Amino acid sequence: MSTLKDICSGLPLDPLPPNRGRDTSVPHAPIRTPNLTAEEERLALRNALRYFPPSHHETLAPEFAQELRQYGHIYMYRFCPTLRMRAYPIDQYPCRTRQAASLMLMIMNNLDPAVAQFPQELVTYGGNGQVFSNWAQFLLVMHYLSQMTEEQTLVMYSGHPMGLFPSLPSSPRAIITNGMVIPNYSSREQYEKMFALGVSMYGQMTAGSYCYIGPQGIVHGTMLTVLNAGRRYLGSGDLRGRVFVTSGLGGMSGAQAKAAVIAGCVGVIAEVDEAPLRKRHDQGWLMEVTSSMEHCIKRIREAKNSKTALSLGYHGNVVDLWERLALEYERTGELLVDLGSDQTSLHNPYNGGYYPVQLSFRQANQLMSTDSNRFCGMVQESLRRHIKAINKLSDAGMFFWDYGNAFLLEAKRAGADVDKFGGGATEFRYPSYVQHIMGDIFSLGFGPFRWVCTSGDPQDLAVTDDIAAAVLEEIGASVSDRIRQQYNDNIRWIREAGKHKMVVGSQARILYSDQKGRVCIALAINKAIAEGRVSAPVVISRDHHDVSGTDSPFRETSNVYDGSAFCADMAVQNFVGDAFRGATWVSLHNGGGVGWGEVINGGFGLLLDGSAEAAKRANIMLNWDVSNGVARRCWSGNSNAYETIQRTMEEHRLLRVTMPFPVQDDQVLDRALQG
């Protein structure tokens, strides 16, 4: 399996490839502890063997059983291709339609070792964000896509390719669902069992929908969050000399270092695992690394006083860092941190998403698999210490926010002091970044729009950057001041994006744009492809973390206060609506940034090939993709969304949205309820 043709030929059975086991040169996922019964182990093994004819069961059964017991899951390492995983130029994929080739390119980008967190376990980011459950699924999907015509749709059930089914040329080429579990059984414990059985999968947000573009995908959103946090909490978008402390340098959180420097502040990011820390430093995303607490504090003071933009990676536990910062304040009265947050994978707190301060990284990984109950207790104790230090610094004047990674949710479950007096179900002592910073931006229709140049040519990316900047400048000249600030932030971003060397994997770009901007950029890029100014098709998508894509009461919809924050109609409608309006593929997931059972999100990919048909699809689908969420947010009472959807209805005569009538006098409610 050393060529694209090989990996598109189906499962290699005659002969079987050699079993090389795990590659020690790449990071590996923590050992899972699904706690299967003897009968469940038999079922997991039976389920894995059904991908292969009985003549191979005698050979494969013992090694699959060993994987299950040694790693907590059957990954089928024997079938991991020797071909370097990366986004090859689209014309190199053996296929019958470029729509299928675009899916193949995006899948392989998700598994590129430069992009993926644990490539051999098919984990793209977040500790457990799977592309597939095992390597047999990958090989079958690549084979199906190589054979697909434009009258077929690939149906994906939680990583498993159910097969190619007849459909229409106007239909999506792939329909993807991940983790669609009956609600009463959508618990973390049930998930570990179902994943071990090979029947369900956690696709994170963009891993299992093949839309991840590396940490660049969150750099821009993180930069906007830090900039707008400065505006809200510090009264200024000028962050020179301001210190932002956080943790995590993995798949998504690895963006924090680059975003801090672009925003102009001093970013200090703690990371317990040396591998991602060194990876971000080698990639140029992280300027400095230290394992010395003394040196870390010294560099914070130096950069703060000189107002020098800096990204400093502290190799150690963030709890130690927070406690030392609190101690420095107690000793000297000097508050060394202005802004704080956390991006460890607390949607997955007991299986490698969070490392307790009481243990070393090695000790934690060992205890995680040998005594899971004791490990859970230590995580909760660590979270209580974590919050105690943050509370001290917050009382002194630091501004802290939850980054939507279930940090405060898990801290509360651990008994930490994060309750908000009189707060609702989605409110804590500290706001989420959606509630205070990004929620109103979402309600204006802005969100993370993305594109991937399938040629793999950096020149194509440079051309699309210029196209996007020109489009935003033209639109931004005639919008309100509030919206113009968002346009200006994004114009600044896209004009400087090439300088910051953010491409990891595919030649991709992200920017935040509203409905009009997304449509106009897509149509302008499609035109450039038709005219030959861009040499090959372009895939457009977005993070599910957007105005419409996700129903997540502790993140994306945490600023929805009409009681519907826990409802998932929006994400499901988004998935269905994108499908029949022209998306090349669509996805619907249980789980995302805040964890299994806590969120439903929907995503899409759409291929622009320069055709009039592609332009038509982009126009109608992107308009719906944004308006769906703005309308829902308007109905919940958000004033930004109300104004945005009114303006959109004026521009689109076929759009008619039910508008809410607000209660203007609360005494009407009081009198009615008092009888």
Coordinates of N, CA and C in Angstrom, one line a residue, residues 60 172 390 409:
L60 N -6.1 -13.0 11.9 CA -6.4 -11.7 12.4 C -7.0 -11.7 13.8
P172 N -25.8 15.1 -2.4 CA -24.4 15.0 -1.9 C -23.7 13.7 -2.3
I390 N -7.1 30.3 40.0 CA -7.7 31.2 39.1 C -8.6 32.2 39.8
L409 N -17.6 23.3 33.2 CA -18.5 22.2 33.4 C -17.9 21.1 34.2

